[in-house]
Amino acid sequence: MWYNFWLQNSHFGVEIFIGLVFFATAWLYLDSWGAKKEAKTLLRALGFFSLALWAVLGATSSEFSALRLIETIAKFTGLAFVLISFIIDPVPKIPRLKKSSLKKKASGIIPVALSTSVFFQPSVFSSILLLVISCLILIRFTKGLIKEWRGLFLAFLLFTLSELITILYFWQDSSNIVISRILQTYGAVWFTEHGLKLLGFIILARWTWGYIRFRLVPQFFITYLTIIFLIFVGTTFAFTTILLRTVEQDQLTQLKVNVQTVEYAIDQLDNEAVLAAKIASENVAVKDALANQDVETLYAVTNRLMLENGTDFFIVVNDGADVLIRAEDRSKIGDNLADDPVVGRAFEGRSVASAATEEDITAPIVSIRAASPVLSSEGKIIGAVITGYIIDNAFVDGVKKVTDLDVTIFGGKYRSATTLFTPGSTSRDTGLVETDTRVVDQVLTKAGRFTSSINVLNTPFYAAYAPLLDIDNTVIGMLSIGRPQSELLAATDKTIRTTFIISVILMMLAMLPAYFLARYISRYQRV
């Protein structure tokens, strides 16, 4: 989560820097227009001001459609103004460029672009505008008349490449996993796009400063704005970091409480299992059938009781702990359960329940087993009934429905039941081992609790773990409840975006005193 958070904040900082560079360039041309009022200079100033607004609005990552619309309008208006300013600025013809060859190249490109829906994406139009602007700057640079525009050309060339890369996002929803990962937010394409854009703006900032440093008022104004922006960006970073850290700590504290919800649900199963066992052990038909070793009657009665009580298994043993009947599987009889802790206590005359694990083919089975003694009419223990519930996927699904959190039950360190699914599959992640040594050591070895951030199948989670104990207080497994970190970031995303918007508004308001101060200094210079 923190990885995405820092990238989100980095995006904000980079876009604010881009806006500042555009604004500085616009102010440079505006200052030039004040000395010599030419339409091309004014258009460039207005164009770069519009692009500055586009970058600043892009920094907010706002989901408001109105702001997105203003951002798009500002972008294309700015590019259009800059383009027109170069078009109306005449340049000598360059003999080396042949119109016919350009036409041939264009004729081979345009039909292909028109044949796809990609052409109608906004990024395509902005890429075309940036490419044309780059070519016009290149003409002036290569002609030898304006050598100092080399930096401006390189900057716009990088902007063009960055914008061209964004066309790839058209296939972001591809069913191809590799393509989808490359094009996802904060993926390889995102880093490439932002890297080229940042490099371009560093070059543009250097080019702009090369002119501003010789002009006192623009230098003072831009330096003042840079300091203000750095303060606001730093404050925004600090506030959002503290906010997310607080929310993170609250989430971890809440998970400690939520894991107790799972423990409470299991305690309820304990009570229900004991009640079902007591009811069965006091059933007259069960007592008579057990006393007479009537297996057929035992099967019929226990099967009915299992259905009535909603338990998952029902076992009857004789006074030697030999299994006489299993209502859930009639063929499995004859084994001895003398080593079962709940059976041992039943023969002591107690009705008890305990968590238990049993090895299975793909994953261990975790269950709640309750046993109650069956007494003869003389009060002698003649056997016992064992019944209970399997803690399966239906159980964890029920807990998730209540808590909206992912739940996992472990038998030992293996997942027995879980609400988690294998990415890109409909199968659950049962049978997988818990590999985090912190969890294994704290919970399984020390019978303690563990709450922290953790990776589950390469997905960052916040999770709380608690030991699963049997009747002898021996750790036989774990309970886990958690939430993907991405959900927490998404929950705070609106607040973070709002913070970005407020910061941008405050930055723009802070420009006013700087502007009036710059005007005052300018007037003082003239005097």
mmCIF file of N, CA, C and O in Angstrom, residues 37-116:
data_model
loop_
_atom_site.group_PDB
_atom_site.id
_atom_site.type_symbol
_atom_site.label_atom_id
_atom_site.label_comp_id
_atom_site.label_asym_id
_atom_site.label_seq_id
_atom_site.Cartn_x
_atom_site.Cartn_y
_atom_site.Cartn_z
ATOM 1 N N LYS A 37 5.050 43.952 -27.922
ATOM 2 C CA LYS A 37 3.724 43.337 -28.043
ATOM 3 C C LYS A 37 3.539 42.708 -29.432
ATOM 4 O O LYS A 37 3.175 43.379 -30.394
ATOM 5 N N GLU A 38 3.790 41.395 -29.487
ATOM 6 C CA GLU A 38 3.593 40.618 -30.704
ATOM 7 C C GLU A 38 2.588 39.507 -30.421
ATOM 8 O O GLU A 38 2.594 38.905 -29.334
ATOM 9 N N ALA A 39 1.766 39.216 -31.425
ATOM 10 C CA ALA A 39 0.714 38.211 -31.249
ATOM 11 C C ALA A 39 1.294 36.843 -30.931
ATOM 12 O O ALA A 39 0.779 36.107 -30.081
ATOM 13 N N LYS A 40 2.394 36.483 -31.602
ATOM 14 C CA LYS A 40 2.987 35.154 -31.384
ATOM 15 C C LYS A 40 3.450 34.991 -29.935
ATOM 16 O O LYS A 40 3.292 33.930 -29.321
ATOM 17 N N THR A 41 4.015 36.065 -29.367
ATOM 18 C CA THR A 41 4.505 35.994 -27.981
ATOM 19 C C THR A 41 3.346 35.873 -27.000
ATOM 20 O O THR A 41 3.403 35.083 -26.042
ATOM 21 N N LEU A 42 2.274 36.635 -27.243
ATOM 22 C CA LEU A 42 1.104 36.564 -26.368
ATOM 23 C C LEU A 42 0.446 35.192 -26.445
ATOM 24 O O LEU A 42 0.036 34.624 -25.417
ATOM 25 N N LEU A 43 0.361 34.644 -27.671
ATOM 26 C CA LEU A 43 -0.245 33.311 -27.832
ATOM 27 C C LEU A 43 0.560 32.250 -27.093
ATOM 28 O O LEU A 43 -0.007 31.354 -26.476
ATOM 29 N N ARG A 44 1.876 32.348 -27.156
ATOM 30 C CA ARG A 44 2.706 31.369 -26.441
ATOM 31 C C ARG A 44 2.526 31.508 -24.929
ATOM 32 O O ARG A 44 2.478 30.512 -24.206
ATOM 33 N N ALA A 45 2.436 32.744 -24.477
ATOM 34 C CA ALA A 45 2.211 32.961 -23.041
ATOM 35 C C ALA A 45 0.879 32.349 -22.612
ATOM 36 O O ALA A 45 0.805 31.623 -21.615
ATOM 37 N N LEU A 46 -0.170 32.630 -23.382
ATOM 38 C CA LEU A 46 -1.487 32.062 -23.057
ATOM 39 C C LEU A 46 -1.472 30.539 -23.165
ATOM 40 O O LEU A 46 -2.101 29.839 -22.358
ATOM 41 N N GLY A 47 -0.755 30.044 -24.167
ATOM 42 C CA GLY A 47 -0.675 28.594 -24.337
ATOM 43 C C GLY A 47 -0.012 27.910 -23.166
ATOM 44 O O GLY A 47 -0.515 26.916 -22.630
ATOM 45 N N PHE A 48 1.119 28.460 -22.724
ATOM 46 C CA PHE A 48 1.818 27.839 -21.597
ATOM 47 C C PHE A 48 1.058 28.033 -20.287
ATOM 48 O O PHE A 48 1.115 27.176 -19.399
ATOM 49 N N PHE A 49 0.323 29.133 -20.142
ATOM 50 C CA PHE A 49 -0.538 29.299 -18.965
ATOM 51 C C PHE A 49 -1.617 28.208 -18.938
ATOM 52 O O PHE A 49 -1.918 27.640 -17.887
ATOM 53 N N SER A 50 -2.199 27.941 -20.101
ATOM 54 C CA SER A 50 -3.226 26.893 -20.192
ATOM 55 C C SER A 50 -2.633 25.523 -19.874
ATOM 56 O O SER A 50 -3.242 24.705 -19.174
ATOM 57 N N LEU A 51 -1.427 25.265 -20.374
ATOM 58 C CA LEU A 51 -0.762 23.986 -20.087
ATOM 59 C C LEU A 51 -0.403 23.881 -18.605
ATOM 60 O O LEU A 51 -0.425 22.779 -18.032
ATOM 61 N N ALA A 52 -0.071 25.002 -17.981
ATOM 62 C CA ALA A 52 0.197 24.995 -16.534
ATOM 63 C C ALA A 52 -1.061 24.603 -15.767
ATOM 64 O O ALA A 52 -1.015 23.806 -14.811
ATOM 65 N N LEU A 53 -2.207 25.158 -16.201
ATOM 66 C CA LEU A 53 -3.481 24.796 -15.568
ATOM 67 C C LEU A 53 -3.785 23.319 -15.769
ATOM 68 O O LEU A 53 -4.245 22.631 -14.842
ATOM 69 N N TRP A 54 -3.515 22.810 -16.963
ATOM 70 C CA TRP A 54 -3.724 21.375 -17.249
ATOM 71 C C TRP A 54 -2.880 20.508 -16.321
ATOM 72 O O TRP A 54 -3.373 19.525 -15.747
ATOM 73 N N ALA A 55 -1.605 20.856 -16.143
ATOM 74 C CA ALA A 55 -0.719 20.052 -15.292
ATOM 75 C C ALA A 55 -1.164 20.091 -13.837
ATOM 76 O O ALA A 55 -1.178 19.058 -13.147
ATOM 77 N N VAL A 56 -1.548 21.279 -13.366
ATOM 78 C CA VAL A 56 -1.962 21.413 -11.961
ATOM 79 C C VAL A 56 -3.242 20.635 -11.700
ATOM 80 O O VAL A 56 -3.372 19.954 -10.673
ATOM 81 N N LEU A 57 -4.205 20.708 -12.614
ATOM 82 C CA LEU A 57 -5.440 19.933 -12.448
ATOM 83 C C LEU A 57 -5.152 18.434 -12.535
ATOM 84 O O LEU A 57 -5.775 17.633 -11.834
ATOM 85 N N GLY A 58 -4.200 18.060 -13.375
ATOM 86 C CA GLY A 58 -3.816 16.645 -13.462
ATOM 87 C C GLY A 58 -3.183 16.146 -12.185
ATOM 88 O O GLY A 58 -3.268 14.962 -11.865
ATOM 89 N N ALA A 59 -2.553 17.049 -11.430
ATOM 90 C CA ALA A 59 -1.923 16.654 -10.169
ATOM 91 C C ALA A 59 -2.948 16.205 -9.140
ATOM 92 O O ALA A 59 -2.663 15.370 -8.284
ATOM 93 N N THR A 60 -4.157 16.756 -9.208
ATOM 94 C CA THR A 60 -5.179 16.418 -8.220
ATOM 95 C C THR A 60 -5.731 15.018 -8.409
ATOM 96 O O THR A 60 -6.289 14.438 -7.468
ATOM 97 N N SER A 61 -5.589 14.451 -9.618
ATOM 98 C CA SER A 61 -6.161 13.124 -9.929
ATOM 99 C C SER A 61 -7.634 13.069 -9.536
ATOM 100 O O SER A 61 -8.134 12.042 -9.060
ATOM 101 N N SER A 62 -8.305 14.180 -9.727
ATOM 102 C CA SER A 62 -9.708 14.275 -9.306
ATOM 103 C C SER A 62 -10.611 13.423 -10.189
ATOM 104 O O SER A 62 -10.362 13.240 -11.373
ATOM 105 N N GLU A 63 -11.675 12.882 -9.564
ATOM 106 C CA GLU A 63 -12.649 12.103 -10.303
ATOM 107 C C GLU A 63 -13.856 12.947 -10.706
ATOM 108 O O GLU A 63 -14.790 12.435 -11.311
ATOM 109 N N PHE A 64 -13.850 14.242 -10.350
ATOM 110 C CA PHE A 64 -14.957 15.115 -10.727
ATOM 111 C C PHE A 64 -14.921 15.342 -12.227
ATOM 112 O O PHE A 64 -13.907 15.795 -12.777
ATOM 113 N N SER A 65 -16.035 15.064 -12.890
ATOM 114 C CA SER A 65 -16.089 15.170 -14.337
ATOM 115 C C SER A 65 -15.854 16.602 -14.804
ATOM 116 O O SER A 65 -15.253 16.834 -15.858
ATOM 117 N N ALA A 66 -16.324 17.589 -14.019
ATOM 118 C CA ALA A 66 -16.147 18.989 -14.392
ATOM 119 C C ALA A 66 -14.662 19.349 -14.445
ATOM 120 O O ALA A 66 -14.197 19.996 -15.392
ATOM 121 N N LEU A 67 -13.895 18.926 -13.436
ATOM 122 C CA LEU A 67 -12.463 19.204 -13.419
ATOM 123 C C LEU A 67 -11.741 18.477 -14.538
ATOM 124 O O LEU A 67 -10.809 19.011 -15.148
ATOM 125 N N ARG A 68 -12.177 17.232 -14.816
ATOM 126 C CA ARG A 68 -11.571 16.471 -15.919
ATOM 127 C C ARG A 68 -11.821 17.178 -17.248
ATOM 128 O O ARG A 68 -10.951 17.204 -18.117
ATOM 129 N N LEU A 69 -13.014 17.742 -17.403
ATOM 130 C CA LEU A 69 -13.347 18.451 -18.634
ATOM 131 C C LEU A 69 -12.491 19.716 -18.763
ATOM 132 O O LEU A 69 -11.936 19.997 -19.842
ATOM 133 N N ILE A 70 -12.382 20.480 -17.668
ATOM 134 C CA ILE A 70 -11.557 21.695 -17.686
ATOM 135 C C ILE A 70 -10.103 21.338 -17.984
ATOM 136 O O ILE A 70 -9.419 22.037 -18.748
ATOM 137 N N GLU A 71 -9.634 20.233 -17.398
ATOM 138 C CA GLU A 71 -8.261 19.782 -17.624
ATOM 139 C C GLU A 71 -8.021 19.493 -19.110
ATOM 140 O O GLU A 71 -7.009 19.911 -19.690
ATOM 141 N N THR A 72 -8.971 18.784 -19.741
ATOM 142 C CA THR A 72 -8.840 18.441 -21.166
ATOM 143 C C THR A 72 -8.876 19.695 -22.038
ATOM 144 O O THR A 72 -8.069 19.839 -22.964
ATOM 145 N N ILE A 73 -9.809 20.590 -21.728
ATOM 146 C CA ILE A 73 -9.920 21.840 -22.493
ATOM 147 C C ILE A 73 -8.638 22.661 -22.372
ATOM 148 O O ILE A 73 -8.128 23.204 -23.361
ATOM 149 N N ALA A 74 -8.109 22.759 -21.148
ATOM 150 C CA ALA A 74 -6.877 23.517 -20.919
ATOM 151 C C ALA A 74 -5.716 22.919 -21.702
ATOM 152 O O ALA A 74 -4.885 23.654 -22.267
ATOM 153 N N LYS A 75 -5.649 21.604 -21.754
ATOM 154 C CA LYS A 75 -4.557 20.929 -22.465
ATOM 155 C C LYS A 75 -4.587 21.245 -23.955
ATOM 156 O O LYS A 75 -3.588 21.692 -24.542
ATOM 157 N N PHE A 76 -5.737 21.033 -24.583
ATOM 158 C CA PHE A 76 -5.823 21.230 -26.032
ATOM 159 C C PHE A 76 -5.796 22.714 -26.394
ATOM 160 O O PHE A 76 -5.257 23.088 -27.445
ATOM 161 N N THR A 77 -6.346 23.563 -25.535
ATOM 162 C CA THR A 77 -6.271 25.002 -25.780
ATOM 163 C C THR A 77 -4.825 25.471 -25.735
ATOM 164 O O THR A 77 -4.366 26.236 -26.602
ATOM 165 N N GLY A 78 -4.094 24.993 -24.732
ATOM 166 C CA GLY A 78 -2.687 25.367 -24.604
ATOM 167 C C GLY A 78 -1.861 24.916 -25.786
ATOM 168 O O GLY A 78 -1.069 25.688 -26.352
ATOM 169 N N LEU A 79 -2.035 23.653 -26.198
ATOM 170 C CA LEU A 79 -1.284 23.142 -27.343
ATOM 171 C C LEU A 79 -1.657 23.897 -28.615
ATOM 172 O O LEU A 79 -0.788 24.186 -29.454
ATOM 173 N N ALA A 80 -2.939 24.214 -28.773
ATOM 174 C CA ALA A 80 -3.399 24.934 -29.965
ATOM 175 C C ALA A 80 -2.785 26.334 -30.024
ATOM 176 O O ALA A 80 -2.303 26.779 -31.077
ATOM 177 N N PHE A 81 -2.763 27.047 -28.898
ATOM 178 C CA PHE A 81 -2.180 28.387 -28.854
ATOM 179 C C PHE A 81 -0.690 28.351 -29.195
ATOM 180 O O PHE A 81 -0.188 29.188 -29.957
ATOM 181 N N VAL A 82 0.018 27.394 -28.596
ATOM 182 C CA VAL A 82 1.459 27.279 -28.868
ATOM 183 C C VAL A 82 1.697 26.967 -30.339
ATOM 184 O O VAL A 82 2.586 27.548 -30.992
ATOM 185 N N LEU A 83 0.890 26.053 -30.888
ATOM 186 C CA LEU A 83 1.035 25.679 -32.299
ATOM 187 C C LEU A 83 0.777 26.887 -33.210
ATOM 188 O O LEU A 83 1.556 27.154 -34.137
ATOM 189 N N ILE A 84 -0.294 27.610 -32.951
ATOM 190 C CA ILE A 84 -0.630 28.783 -33.772
ATOM 191 C C ILE A 84 0.471 29.827 -33.685
ATOM 192 O O ILE A 84 0.814 30.477 -34.687
ATOM 193 N N SER A 85 1.053 29.976 -32.502
ATOM 194 C CA SER A 85 2.117 30.974 -32.337
ATOM 195 C C SER A 85 3.321 30.660 -33.214
ATOM 196 O O SER A 85 4.002 31.578 -33.695
ATOM 197 N N PHE A 86 3.580 29.380 -33.439
ATOM 198 C CA PHE A 86 4.692 29.004 -34.315
ATOM 199 C C PHE A 86 4.299 29.108 -35.794
ATOM 200 O O PHE A 86 5.126 29.429 -36.639
ATOM 201 N N ILE A 87 3.036 28.822 -36.063
ATOM 202 C CA ILE A 87 2.574 28.889 -37.456
ATOM 203 C C ILE A 87 2.619 30.316 -37.986
ATOM 204 O O ILE A 87 3.019 30.569 -39.126
ATOM 205 N N ILE A 88 2.197 31.291 -37.146
ATOM 206 C CA ILE A 88 2.161 32.681 -37.597
ATOM 207 C C ILE A 88 3.534 33.340 -37.522
ATOM 208 O O ILE A 88 3.683 34.496 -37.927
ATOM 209 N N ASP A 89 4.496 32.600 -37.013
ATOM 210 C CA ASP A 89 5.862 33.117 -36.939
ATOM 211 C C ASP A 89 6.611 32.601 -38.167
ATOM 212 O O ASP A 89 7.028 31.452 -38.218
ATOM 213 N N PRO A 90 6.780 33.415 -39.210
ATOM 214 C CA PRO A 90 7.345 32.931 -40.477
ATOM 215 C C PRO A 90 8.796 32.486 -40.324
ATOM 216 O O PRO A 90 9.576 33.057 -39.562
ATOM 217 N N VAL A 91 9.125 31.448 -41.085
ATOM 218 C CA VAL A 91 10.500 30.945 -41.103
ATOM 219 C C VAL A 91 10.930 30.774 -42.548
ATOM 220 O O VAL A 91 10.089 30.525 -43.426
ATOM 221 N N PRO A 92 12.185 30.872 -42.822
ATOM 222 C CA PRO A 92 12.671 30.659 -44.196
ATOM 223 C C PRO A 92 12.428 29.215 -44.634
ATOM 224 O O PRO A 92 12.433 28.295 -43.817
ATOM 225 N N LYS A 93 12.199 29.054 -45.913
ATOM 226 C CA LYS A 93 12.012 27.697 -46.433
ATOM 227 C C LYS A 93 13.313 26.920 -46.343
ATOM 228 O O LYS A 93 14.398 27.468 -46.523
ATOM 229 N N ILE A 94 13.152 25.633 -46.107
ATOM 230 C CA ILE A 94 14.322 24.765 -45.993
ATOM 231 C C ILE A 94 14.342 23.840 -47.208
ATOM 232 O O ILE A 94 13.482 22.949 -47.333
ATOM 233 N N PRO A 95 15.254 24.006 -48.136
ATOM 234 C CA PRO A 95 15.258 23.227 -49.371
ATOM 235 C C PRO A 95 15.340 21.723 -49.145
ATOM 236 O O PRO A 95 14.854 20.944 -49.942
ATOM 237 N N ARG A 96 15.987 21.314 -48.055
ATOM 238 C CA ARG A 96 16.173 19.876 -47.842
ATOM 239 C C ARG A 96 14.872 19.141 -47.569
ATOM 240 O O ARG A 96 14.785 17.938 -47.727
ATOM 241 N N LEU A 97 13.843 19.810 -47.136
ATOM 242 C CA LEU A 97 12.566 19.169 -46.832
ATOM 243 C C LEU A 97 11.681 19.170 -48.064
ATOM 244 O O LEU A 97 11.361 20.246 -48.600
ATOM 245 N N LYS A 98 11.350 18.056 -48.593
ATOM 246 C CA LYS A 98 10.518 17.928 -49.777
ATOM 247 C C LYS A 98 9.095 17.607 -49.386
ATOM 248 O O LYS A 98 8.835 16.637 -48.696
ATOM 249 N N LYS A 99 8.201 18.456 -49.875
ATOM 250 C CA LYS A 99 6.800 18.271 -49.531
ATOM 251 C C LYS A 99 6.263 16.963 -50.054
ATOM 252 O O LYS A 99 5.436 16.316 -49.442
ATOM 253 N N SER A 100 6.762 16.571 -51.234
ATOM 254 C CA SER A 100 6.242 15.332 -51.836
ATOM 255 C C SER A 100 6.543 14.133 -50.969
ATOM 256 O O SER A 100 5.721 13.227 -50.812
ATOM 257 N N SER A 101 7.778 14.114 -50.398
ATOM 258 C CA SER A 101 8.133 12.980 -49.550
ATOM 259 C C SER A 101 7.310 12.963 -48.285
ATOM 260 O O SER A 101 6.926 11.908 -47.785
ATOM 261 N N LEU A 102 7.018 14.178 -47.769
ATOM 262 C CA LEU A 102 6.191 14.247 -46.578
ATOM 263 C C LEU A 102 4.794 13.739 -46.870
ATOM 264 O O LEU A 102 4.174 13.055 -46.077
ATOM 265 N N LYS A 103 4.295 14.081 -48.050
ATOM 266 C CA LYS A 103 2.955 13.642 -48.415
ATOM 267 C C LYS A 103 2.888 12.141 -48.556
ATOM 268 O O LYS A 103 1.919 11.499 -48.197
ATOM 269 N N LYS A 104 3.960 11.578 -49.113
ATOM 270 C CA LYS A 104 3.958 10.124 -49.270
ATOM 271 C C LYS A 104 3.934 9.435 -47.912
ATOM 272 O O LYS A 104 3.231 8.464 -47.699
ATOM 273 N N LYS A 105 4.729 9.976 -46.985
ATOM 274 C CA LYS A 105 4.747 9.385 -45.655
ATOM 275 C C LYS A 105 3.406 9.542 -44.979
ATOM 276 O O LYS A 105 2.887 8.625 -44.359
ATOM 277 N N ALA A 106 2.811 10.722 -45.102
ATOM 278 C CA ALA A 106 1.523 10.967 -44.474
ATOM 279 C C ALA A 106 0.446 10.092 -45.074
ATOM 280 O O ALA A 106 -0.417 9.583 -44.374
ATOM 281 N N SER A 107 0.499 9.905 -46.403
ATOM 282 C CA SER A 107 -0.532 9.098 -47.043
ATOM 283 C C SER A 107 -0.459 7.658 -46.600
ATOM 284 O O SER A 107 -1.445 6.921 -46.661
ATOM 285 N N GLY A 108 0.720 7.231 -46.158
ATOM 286 C CA GLY A 108 0.838 5.853 -45.691
ATOM 287 C C GLY A 108 0.432 5.694 -44.246
ATOM 288 O O GLY A 108 0.171 4.599 -43.787
ATOM 289 N N ILE A 109 0.395 6.809 -43.517
ATOM 290 C CA ILE A 109 0.093 6.729 -42.094
ATOM 291 C C ILE A 109 -1.365 6.984 -41.808
ATOM 292 O O ILE A 109 -2.007 6.267 -41.061
ATOM 293 N N ILE A 110 -1.931 8.004 -42.423
ATOM 294 C CA ILE A 110 -3.279 8.444 -42.083
ATOM 295 C C ILE A 110 -4.334 7.366 -42.271
ATOM 296 O O ILE A 110 -5.137 7.135 -41.378
ATOM 297 N N PRO A 111 -4.334 6.621 -43.411
ATOM 298 C CA PRO A 111 -5.362 5.592 -43.556
ATOM 299 C C PRO A 111 -5.297 4.542 -42.460
ATOM 300 O O PRO A 111 -6.318 4.042 -42.009
ATOM 301 N N VAL A 112 -4.064 4.194 -42.032
ATOM 302 C CA VAL A 112 -3.935 3.182 -40.984
ATOM 303 C C VAL A 112 -4.529 3.706 -39.687
ATOM 304 O O VAL A 112 -5.259 3.006 -38.984
ATOM 305 N N ALA A 113 -4.220 4.994 -39.365
ATOM 306 C CA ALA A 113 -4.754 5.567 -38.130
ATOM 307 C C ALA A 113 -6.268 5.669 -38.176
ATOM 308 O O ALA A 113 -6.950 5.392 -37.196
ATOM 309 N N LEU A 114 -6.795 6.057 -39.353
ATOM 310 C CA LEU A 114 -8.235 6.218 -39.466
ATOM 311 C C LEU A 114 -8.964 4.883 -39.412
ATOM 312 O O LEU A 114 -10.140 4.827 -39.115
ATOM 313 N N SER A 115 -8.212 3.811 -39.708
ATOM 314 C CA SER A 115 -8.867 2.503 -39.749
ATOM 315 C C SER A 115 -9.033 1.899 -38.374
ATOM 316 O O SER A 115 -9.557 0.816 -38.236
ATOM 317 N N THR A 116 -8.542 2.559 -37.372
ATOM 318 C CA THR A 116 -8.654 2.028 -36.015
ATOM 319 C C THR A 116 -9.339 3.040 -35.120
ATOM 320 O O THR A 116 -9.246 4.250 -35.309
#
